[in-house]
Amino acid sequence: MSRASVLRSDPAEPRREPAAGVSPLSQYVLKLTSRCDLACDHCYVYQHPDQSWRRQPRVMATATLRAAARRVAEHAAAHRLDTVRVVLHGGEPLLAGAAGLAAAATELRGHIDPVTRLDLRMQTNGVLLTPEICDVLVAHDVKVGVSLDGDVAANDRHRRHANGASSHAAVRRALALLRRPAYRASYAGILCTIDLDNDPVRVYEALLAEQPPHIDFLLPHANWERPPPRPDGVATPYADWLLAVHRRWLADGRPVPIRLLESLLSTASGGTSRTEAVGLGFADLVVIETDGSFEQVDSLKSAYDGAAATGLDVFRHGVDDAAAHPMIAIRQSGLTGLSATCRDCEVVRQCGGGLFAHRYRAGTGFDNPSVYCADLKELISAMAGTPAYVPARRQGADSLSREVLDDLAGGRGGEGSARQLASVHVAMVRALLVALSPRAGDDPVAAGGWQLLVDLDVTAPDAVRAVLEHPFVRRWAQRCRDTATEDVSYLACVAAAAAIRAGVDAELDVPVHDGALHLPTLGTLTVAVAADTRTARLAVHDAGFDVRVDGLHHRVRVDAAAPAHWLPARRVRAGGRDLLVEDTDPYRDCYDLPVAARLAAADAVRWTGQLDRALRRVDTETDGYSPGLRALLRAVVPLRPDDSGVQRSAAAGAAFGAVAMAPAPDDAALAVLLVHEVQHLKLDAVLDVCDLFDRHDDRRLTVPWRTDPRPVEGVLHGTYAHLAVADVWRHRSGPAAAAAFRRYRDWTDGALDALLGLGALTTAGDRFVRRMRDTLDSWP
């Protein structure tokens, strides 16, 4: 069944097929409120010609929200959209309060998540942000952009309360909240409106101090009828302002993505823009007002009264109707939708005519260049020659410091950097569990597990962390997030495992599947149960646990002799460190290669012996890879052996901390495989929080180690792993080792050149790959 087929439309309303020739819309601004707690004098909603907000309901009604959610889901299903983005907006959306935001997110996710991936966001002035609201944002995976115009003097030129009081301190408190570890996942960035009276470098420094994942500079909304202020005798003051920021940004090593600047640099090399303000990309966005009206992009309110109106609404019209509106369609027509002046301009593919609202002139409408045309030309011209790259998507608050990225990019990465990767992994697992908690509340078994886990996180945090670090807890949580049919009740098994590890008395129901009860990090209990038995009662005590199911009683002593039907996770001491040889966990089957069944005792002994010898070789002959491997590797998953003679191993981003291996011919070969796969774990962990390349770039590269052209991510992974393998062979002796070193070195050398020449790397990615190049070039 396709994802789209699970959409349930209103039974009173026939299913709509996509209109012929309509370009789908994937971005929606949803006006939860139509009032604001600030009185910013540059606000395009309240201070510009369109005053239709006065006729709007103050808050979107539940029925309107539900109708909007259904329309978005209907459109996404009909057009088979992979993702839709909904931005909660206003007015000020925080006026809806924690309960209103939770209700809105629940309604939207309830209709849209079964159909496609919902990227849910919010834009706010931040004044009313509280921990309670942040809890809601994290629980519902809502990313938050906050408006701030710089330091207190810069910000308070415009962003004040109606009584003239400053908003600056309250906004900074909100940003401090979003920087807390518990809330960092919801911190999306800062939006700043340019004011020429504010010093650009001081504004940049003030924004940078808030550690935003990205910065968005917005040209003040203006047009040919209401032109922006310009000092006498200065031809391109807005370009000059942005170029001052650009120079400082480059000098700082581009520490944070700046959307406008990165988009101009990306389009210069044929890449995409991530802002409607520049570039020729489709502007596939529609606004839904509090009364359910479809409107065009609301910056048009700065042009004239009624400029954004469409006459359509969510009750009587589908999104296809809105997409077919002439003023929306023209914003999706690329070069042909621009004025003749723009079409003839040499920088049109970067500028894109500027923001649509900025082109308005009475008599000719929007068939004009941007009122900022001269500034955009100067900005593009002055930025020419800056190395091209495309914008990062997730860098920032929950990313890694430049020092850690540089350390990892060198290939080896110290123990401290590896431990930071591990901490990011645990934080992501926690965020996944928080996101699952509303769904867990609808399942009695999962709800009991959630409550126990919350209690243990206070009384036994080390035990909770030990279970959350297990690679396959994350894999289950991600599957549960992505698949409505995945069993959320497994959360009770996660909690039970933490309680057993802590020796804390507890009693709860746990799920049984196919006659087995799985406890992550501990093992599997097989039980004889009726076909329809789904749960067992588990009681934890200081010596182990008891399980009662179908009238049977099983007692397990975790650290003592256990019954035959208890299959403990194989904890081994290998290479001077504790590891799991994981052959029971139900979520370990996440590789492209088949995993082995439970090992026989003799096979487990052979596995442990070879693993021990291989890890000791890593310690003695890899010149720096051992600390990272020691800090990251939690489990080894045996793969099913075959007769091909090919060495087989694997790593998976969804199973951080685990590598999968087939039996190797000797410990020297196994050592190479371990280093190789741990490199993949490192890079997967980096990519969890930091984009190194444009994920929309679908170009492929030919590499010497594969017959098929590879996507950028595949080349990056292979290059990073081969750099380490070359380093291992570099430290071994003999003709075979020398030949292997040359082969892997040459593979890496060519791939690095290809990656750097493609123009698909982000700022961080370009730096990361150049650090790999530095390592390779440092070898004799």
Short mmCIF file of C-alpha atoms in Angstrom, two decimals, residues 103-483:
data_model
loop_
_atom_site.label_atom_id
_atom_site.label_comp_id
_atom_site.label_asym_id
_atom_site.label_seq_id
_atom_site.Cartn_x
_atom_site.Cartn_y
_atom_site.Cartn_z
CA ALA A 103 -3.62 21.03 19.45
CA ALA A 104 -2.56 22.57 16.14
CA ALA A 105 0.48 20.30 15.80
CA THR A 106 -1.58 17.23 16.70
CA GLU A 107 -4.25 18.12 14.13
CA LEU A 108 -1.71 18.75 11.38
CA ARG A 109 0.32 15.64 12.07
CA GLY A 110 -2.80 13.52 12.39
CA HIS A 111 -3.85 14.35 8.84
CA ILE A 112 -0.52 14.88 7.07
CA ASP A 113 1.92 12.39 8.63
CA PRO A 114 0.05 9.34 7.25
CA VAL A 115 0.44 10.80 3.76
CA THR A 116 3.90 12.38 3.61
CA ARG A 117 6.66 13.76 5.80
CA LEU A 118 5.55 16.95 7.56
CA ASP A 119 8.27 19.53 8.18
CA LEU A 120 6.53 21.59 10.87
CA ARG A 121 7.95 25.02 11.75
CA MET A 122 7.04 28.24 13.48
CA GLN A 123 8.13 31.86 13.10
CA THR A 124 7.82 33.96 16.26
CA ASN A 125 9.02 37.12 17.95
CA GLY A 126 9.88 34.87 20.91
CA VAL A 127 8.59 37.17 23.64
CA LEU A 128 6.10 34.65 25.05
CA LEU A 129 8.29 31.54 24.75
CA THR A 130 8.32 29.42 27.94
CA PRO A 131 9.68 25.99 28.94
CA GLU A 132 6.13 24.65 28.76
CA ILE A 133 5.83 25.78 25.15
CA CYS A 134 9.31 24.45 24.36
CA ASP A 135 8.24 21.05 25.69
CA VAL A 136 5.35 21.12 23.22
CA LEU A 137 7.64 22.11 20.35
CA VAL A 138 10.08 19.28 21.05
CA ALA A 139 7.31 16.73 21.57
CA HIS A 140 5.75 17.61 18.20
CA ASP A 141 9.05 18.21 16.36
CA VAL A 142 8.40 21.88 15.58
CA LYS A 143 11.42 23.92 14.41
CA VAL A 144 11.37 27.56 15.53
CA GLY A 145 12.68 30.69 13.86
CA VAL A 146 12.93 33.81 16.03
CA SER A 147 12.96 37.43 14.86
CA LEU A 148 15.78 39.58 16.28
CA ASP A 149 17.35 42.65 14.67
CA GLY A 150 20.65 42.73 16.61
CA ASP A 151 21.73 44.20 19.93
CA VAL A 152 19.34 46.16 22.12
CA ALA A 153 19.79 49.45 20.24
CA ALA A 154 19.36 47.85 16.82
CA ASN A 155 16.46 45.65 17.81
CA ASP A 156 14.52 48.38 19.60
CA ARG A 157 14.52 50.74 16.63
CA HIS A 158 11.47 48.82 15.44
CA ARG A 159 10.65 45.78 17.62
CA ARG A 160 8.87 47.32 20.59
CA HIS A 161 5.69 46.79 22.56
CA ALA A 162 2.73 49.08 21.86
CA ASN A 163 3.66 51.16 24.94
CA GLY A 164 7.19 51.63 23.58
CA ALA A 165 8.84 49.15 25.95
CA SER A 166 11.82 47.13 24.73
CA SER A 167 11.36 43.52 23.59
CA HIS A 168 15.08 42.72 23.45
CA ALA A 169 15.57 41.08 26.84
CA ALA A 170 12.53 38.85 26.40
CA VAL A 171 13.69 37.68 22.98
CA ARG A 172 17.16 36.88 24.31
CA ARG A 173 15.56 34.84 27.12
CA ALA A 174 13.69 32.90 24.46
CA LEU A 175 16.89 32.22 22.53
CA ALA A 176 18.61 31.10 25.73
CA LEU A 177 15.77 28.64 26.26
CA LEU A 178 16.20 27.24 22.75
CA ARG A 179 19.92 26.74 23.36
CA ARG A 180 19.24 24.41 26.29
CA PRO A 181 20.13 20.79 25.43
CA ALA A 182 16.53 19.70 25.91
CA TYR A 183 15.25 22.23 23.36
CA ARG A 184 18.12 22.65 20.88
CA ALA A 185 16.47 20.34 18.37
CA SER A 186 13.71 22.95 17.91
CA TYR A 187 16.05 25.92 17.35
CA ALA A 188 15.89 26.71 13.62
CA GLY A 189 17.52 30.13 13.40
CA ILE A 190 17.18 33.92 13.53
CA LEU A 191 15.47 36.27 11.09
CA CYS A 192 16.81 39.83 11.01
CA THR A 193 15.36 42.78 9.08
CA ILE A 194 18.05 45.10 7.76
CA ASP A 195 18.07 48.72 8.92
CA LEU A 196 20.77 50.94 7.43
CA ASP A 197 21.00 52.89 10.69
CA ASN A 198 22.31 49.75 12.42
CA ASP A 199 25.99 48.89 12.13
CA PRO A 200 26.09 45.67 10.05
CA VAL A 201 29.05 44.08 11.83
CA ARG A 202 27.62 44.79 15.27
CA VAL A 203 24.30 43.28 14.18
CA TYR A 204 26.10 40.20 12.83
CA GLU A 205 28.09 39.81 16.05
CA ALA A 206 24.96 40.12 18.19
CA LEU A 207 23.16 37.46 16.16
CA LEU A 208 26.19 35.16 16.12
CA ALA A 209 26.38 35.35 19.92
CA GLU A 210 22.97 33.65 20.07
CA GLN A 211 24.47 30.54 18.40
CA PRO A 212 21.76 30.24 15.74
CA PRO A 213 21.65 27.27 13.35
CA HIS A 214 21.28 29.82 10.57
CA ILE A 215 20.75 33.56 10.02
CA ASP A 216 18.29 35.03 7.55
CA PHE A 217 18.75 38.70 6.60
CA LEU A 218 15.58 40.26 5.18
CA LEU A 219 15.51 43.37 3.01
CA PRO A 220 12.78 45.70 4.34
CA HIS A 221 9.55 45.22 2.39
CA ALA A 222 9.34 48.08 -0.07
CA ASN A 223 8.38 48.69 -3.72
CA TRP A 224 8.50 51.39 -6.41
CA GLU A 225 5.50 53.16 -4.83
CA ARG A 226 6.96 53.02 -1.31
CA PRO A 227 10.75 52.82 -1.93
CA PRO A 228 13.14 51.91 0.87
CA PRO A 229 15.06 54.70 2.61
CA ARG A 230 18.40 55.50 0.99
CA PRO A 231 21.02 57.96 2.24
CA ASP A 232 21.74 60.78 -0.21
CA GLY A 233 24.62 60.06 -2.54
CA VAL A 234 24.81 56.31 -1.78
CA ALA A 235 23.83 54.24 -4.81
CA THR A 236 23.65 50.77 -3.24
CA PRO A 237 23.41 51.13 0.55
CA TYR A 238 21.76 47.74 1.12
CA ALA A 239 24.45 45.95 -0.87
CA ASP A 240 27.10 47.84 1.09
CA TRP A 241 25.48 46.79 4.37
CA LEU A 242 25.34 43.12 3.38
CA LEU A 243 28.86 43.17 1.93
CA ALA A 244 30.19 44.38 5.30
CA VAL A 245 28.57 41.32 6.86
CA HIS A 246 29.90 39.15 4.01
CA ARG A 247 33.50 40.27 4.58
CA ARG A 248 33.33 39.63 8.31
CA TRP A 249 31.56 36.29 7.75
CA LEU A 250 34.34 35.13 5.42
CA ALA A 251 37.02 36.31 7.83
CA ASP A 252 35.36 34.28 10.59
CA GLY A 253 35.39 31.15 8.41
CA ARG A 254 31.63 31.21 7.74
CA PRO A 255 30.74 29.98 11.22
CA VAL A 256 26.98 29.93 10.55
CA PRO A 257 24.93 29.63 7.35
CA ILE A 258 23.52 32.97 6.14
CA ARG A 259 20.68 32.04 3.83
CA LEU A 260 20.74 35.02 1.46
CA LEU A 261 24.51 34.98 0.96
CA GLU A 262 24.70 31.21 0.59
CA SER A 263 21.82 31.21 -1.90
CA LEU A 264 23.58 33.79 -4.10
CA LEU A 265 26.79 31.76 -4.03
CA SER A 266 24.91 28.55 -4.74
CA THR A 267 23.05 29.99 -7.74
CA ALA A 268 26.34 31.40 -9.09
CA SER A 269 27.56 27.82 -9.61
CA GLY A 270 24.26 26.52 -10.99
CA GLY A 271 22.92 25.34 -7.64
CA THR A 272 19.62 26.04 -5.95
CA SER A 273 18.43 28.91 -3.79
CA ARG A 274 16.85 28.35 -0.39
CA THR A 275 15.02 31.67 -0.32
CA GLU A 276 12.30 33.19 -2.47
CA ALA A 277 14.21 36.48 -2.33
CA VAL A 278 16.69 35.39 -5.04
CA GLY A 279 17.03 32.73 -7.73
CA LEU A 280 14.66 31.28 -10.30
CA GLY A 281 13.29 28.42 -8.24
CA PHE A 282 9.54 27.83 -8.01
CA ALA A 283 7.85 29.80 -5.24
CA ASP A 284 5.53 26.98 -4.21
CA LEU A 285 3.95 28.64 -1.17
CA VAL A 286 0.45 29.66 -0.12
CA VAL A 287 -0.85 31.35 3.04
CA ILE A 288 -3.91 30.16 4.99
CA GLU A 289 -5.41 32.96 7.07
CA THR A 290 -7.24 32.51 10.39
CA ASP A 291 -10.61 32.48 8.62
CA GLY A 292 -9.42 29.74 6.23
CA SER A 293 -8.80 32.04 3.26
CA PHE A 294 -6.07 31.06 0.84
CA GLU A 295 -3.79 34.03 0.23
CA GLN A 296 -0.67 34.60 -1.80
CA VAL A 297 2.64 35.15 -0.03
CA ASP A 298 1.83 37.68 2.66
CA SER A 299 4.73 40.03 1.89
CA LEU A 300 2.38 41.25 -0.87
CA LYS A 301 0.45 43.08 1.85
CA SER A 302 3.19 45.72 1.53
CA ALA A 303 2.09 46.49 -2.06
CA TYR A 304 -1.55 47.56 -1.86
CA ASP A 305 -4.78 46.69 -0.08
CA GLY A 306 -6.02 43.29 -1.23
CA ALA A 307 -2.81 42.40 -3.09
CA ALA A 308 -2.54 38.97 -1.41
CA ALA A 309 -6.21 37.96 -1.71
CA THR A 310 -7.31 35.07 -3.92
CA GLY A 311 -11.06 34.76 -3.15
CA LEU A 312 -10.47 31.09 -2.24
CA ASP A 313 -10.76 29.28 1.09
CA VAL A 314 -10.18 25.82 2.58
CA PHE A 315 -13.90 25.10 2.98
CA ARG A 316 -14.89 25.49 -0.66
CA HIS A 317 -11.63 25.05 -2.55
CA GLY A 318 -8.72 22.65 -2.75
CA VAL A 319 -5.03 23.57 -2.85
CA ASP A 320 -5.08 22.84 -6.59
CA ASP A 321 -7.46 25.79 -6.97
CA ALA A 322 -5.03 28.02 -5.10
CA ALA A 323 -2.06 26.72 -7.13
CA ALA A 324 -3.94 27.60 -10.34
CA HIS A 325 -4.52 31.22 -9.23
CA PRO A 326 -2.77 33.42 -11.83
CA MET A 327 -0.72 35.39 -9.29
CA ILE A 328 0.53 32.21 -7.64
CA ALA A 329 1.15 30.47 -10.96
CA ILE A 330 3.29 33.35 -12.24
CA ARG A 331 5.63 32.94 -9.27
CA GLN A 332 6.19 29.35 -10.42
CA SER A 333 7.03 30.23 -14.01
CA GLY A 334 10.74 30.97 -13.51
CA LEU A 335 12.41 33.18 -16.09
CA THR A 336 9.27 33.65 -18.19
CA GLY A 337 7.47 35.26 -15.26
CA LEU A 338 9.98 38.12 -15.03
CA SER A 339 9.95 41.55 -16.65
CA ALA A 340 11.75 42.06 -19.96
CA THR A 341 14.42 44.06 -18.16
CA CYS A 342 15.16 41.15 -15.83
CA ARG A 343 15.13 38.54 -18.61
CA ASP A 344 17.85 40.48 -20.44
CA CYS A 345 20.03 40.93 -17.33
CA GLU A 346 23.32 39.04 -17.01
CA VAL A 347 22.74 38.17 -13.34
CA VAL A 348 19.11 37.09 -13.63
CA ARG A 349 19.81 33.44 -12.74
CA GLN A 350 21.24 34.56 -9.42
CA CYS A 351 18.97 37.49 -8.69
CA GLY A 352 15.78 35.93 -10.06
CA GLY A 353 14.20 39.36 -10.20
CA GLY A 354 14.30 39.70 -6.42
CA LEU A 355 11.37 39.16 -4.10
CA PHE A 356 8.03 39.30 -5.93
CA ALA A 357 6.55 41.88 -3.55
CA HIS A 358 9.47 44.24 -4.16
CA ARG A 359 8.64 44.54 -7.89
CA TYR A 360 5.31 46.35 -7.54
CA ARG A 361 4.63 49.66 -9.31
CA ALA A 362 1.20 51.19 -9.91
CA GLY A 363 0.22 50.82 -13.57
CA THR A 364 2.59 47.94 -14.38
CA GLY A 365 1.86 45.78 -11.35
CA PHE A 366 4.67 43.32 -10.67
CA ASP A 367 6.12 43.38 -14.20
CA ASN A 368 9.21 45.27 -13.03
CA PRO A 369 12.64 44.59 -11.59
CA SER A 370 12.99 44.66 -7.82
CA VAL A 371 13.15 48.06 -6.16
CA TYR A 372 16.45 46.68 -4.81
CA CYS A 373 17.72 45.90 -8.33
CA ALA A 374 20.88 48.03 -8.09
CA ASP A 375 21.71 46.62 -4.66
CA LEU A 376 21.26 43.04 -5.81
CA LYS A 377 23.46 43.59 -8.87
CA GLU A 378 26.21 45.15 -6.76
CA LEU A 379 25.96 42.41 -4.13
CA ILE A 380 26.24 39.65 -6.76
CA SER A 381 29.12 41.39 -8.53
CA ALA A 382 31.09 41.98 -5.34
CA MET A 383 30.60 38.41 -4.14
CA ALA A 384 31.86 36.94 -7.42
CA GLY A 385 34.90 34.77 -6.83
CA THR A 386 33.85 33.59 -3.38
CA PRO A 387 34.16 29.76 -3.42
CA ALA A 388 30.83 28.28 -4.41
CA TYR A 389 28.94 26.00 -2.09
CA VAL A 390 25.32 25.34 -1.20
CA PRO A 391 23.53 26.10 2.04
CA ALA A 392 23.68 23.91 5.10
CA ARG A 393 20.36 22.70 6.48
CA ARG A 394 20.96 21.51 10.00
CA GLN A 395 24.16 23.16 11.20
CA GLY A 396 23.99 25.06 14.42
CA ALA A 397 22.74 24.54 17.93
CA ASP A 398 22.59 20.75 17.80
CA SER A 399 25.62 20.50 15.52
CA LEU A 400 29.31 20.04 16.28
CA SER A 401 31.89 22.70 16.91
CA ARG A 402 34.33 23.60 14.16
CA GLU A 403 37.16 22.16 16.25
CA VAL A 404 35.42 18.78 16.51
CA LEU A 405 34.57 18.74 12.79
CA ASP A 406 38.16 19.58 11.91
CA ASP A 407 39.43 16.84 14.20
CA LEU A 408 37.11 14.26 12.65
CA ALA A 409 37.77 15.46 9.10
CA GLY A 410 41.45 14.63 9.52
CA GLY A 411 40.34 10.99 9.43
CA ARG A 412 41.21 9.77 12.90
CA GLY A 413 39.38 11.95 15.38
CA GLY A 414 40.33 11.88 19.04
CA GLU A 415 38.44 10.28 21.88
CA GLY A 416 36.87 13.61 22.90
CA SER A 417 35.42 14.16 19.42
CA ALA A 418 34.11 10.60 19.32
CA ARG A 419 32.43 11.06 22.69
CA GLN A 420 30.72 14.19 21.39
CA LEU A 421 29.33 12.12 18.52
CA ALA A 422 28.07 9.60 21.05
CA SER A 423 26.42 12.36 23.08
CA VAL A 424 24.68 13.71 19.97
CA HIS A 425 23.41 10.18 19.30
CA VAL A 426 21.91 9.86 22.79
CA ALA A 427 20.33 13.31 22.47
CA MET A 428 18.72 12.23 19.20
CA VAL A 429 17.34 9.06 20.78
CA ARG A 430 15.88 11.13 23.61
CA ALA A 431 14.29 13.50 21.11
CA LEU A 432 12.80 10.54 19.23
CA LEU A 433 11.31 9.15 22.44
CA VAL A 434 9.84 12.52 23.39
CA ALA A 435 8.32 12.76 19.91
CA LEU A 436 6.79 9.29 20.40
CA SER A 437 5.36 10.07 23.83
CA PRO A 438 1.97 11.36 22.56
CA ARG A 439 1.49 8.16 20.58
CA ALA A 440 2.63 6.13 23.59
CA GLY A 441 -0.16 7.73 25.61
CA ASP A 442 -2.69 5.96 23.38
CA ASP A 443 -1.19 2.52 24.12
CA PRO A 444 -1.52 1.28 27.73
CA VAL A 445 1.63 -0.88 27.55
CA ALA A 446 3.71 1.91 26.02
CA ALA A 447 2.27 4.46 28.47
CA GLY A 448 3.42 2.38 31.43
CA GLY A 449 6.87 2.08 29.91
CA TRP A 450 7.06 5.82 29.24
CA GLN A 451 6.16 6.71 32.82
CA LEU A 452 8.74 4.27 34.20
CA LEU A 453 11.43 5.60 31.87
CA VAL A 454 10.69 9.19 32.91
CA ASP A 455 10.96 8.22 36.59
CA LEU A 456 14.21 6.28 36.02
CA ASP A 457 15.72 9.20 34.16
CA VAL A 458 15.63 11.04 37.47
CA THR A 459 16.52 8.21 39.88
CA ALA A 460 18.84 6.07 37.70
CA PRO A 461 20.08 8.22 34.78
CA ASP A 462 23.18 6.08 34.11
CA ALA A 463 21.04 2.98 33.56
CA VAL A 464 18.73 4.89 31.22
CA ARG A 465 21.68 6.24 29.25
CA ALA A 466 23.22 2.76 28.94
CA VAL A 467 20.02 1.48 27.30
CA LEU A 468 19.53 4.55 25.09
CA GLU A 469 23.12 4.17 23.86
CA HIS A 470 22.25 0.72 22.52
CA PRO A 471 22.38 1.04 18.71
CA PHE A 472 19.10 -0.70 18.03
CA VAL A 473 16.94 1.31 20.43
CA ARG A 474 17.42 4.20 18.02
CA ARG A 475 16.59 1.99 15.07
CA TRP A 476 13.30 0.96 16.70
CA ALA A 477 12.45 4.56 17.61
CA GLN A 478 13.12 5.79 14.07
CA ARG A 479 10.98 3.04 12.58
CA CYS A 480 8.26 3.89 15.08
CA ARG A 481 8.43 7.54 14.07
CA ASP A 482 8.38 6.76 10.35
CA THR A 483 5.91 3.86 10.29
#
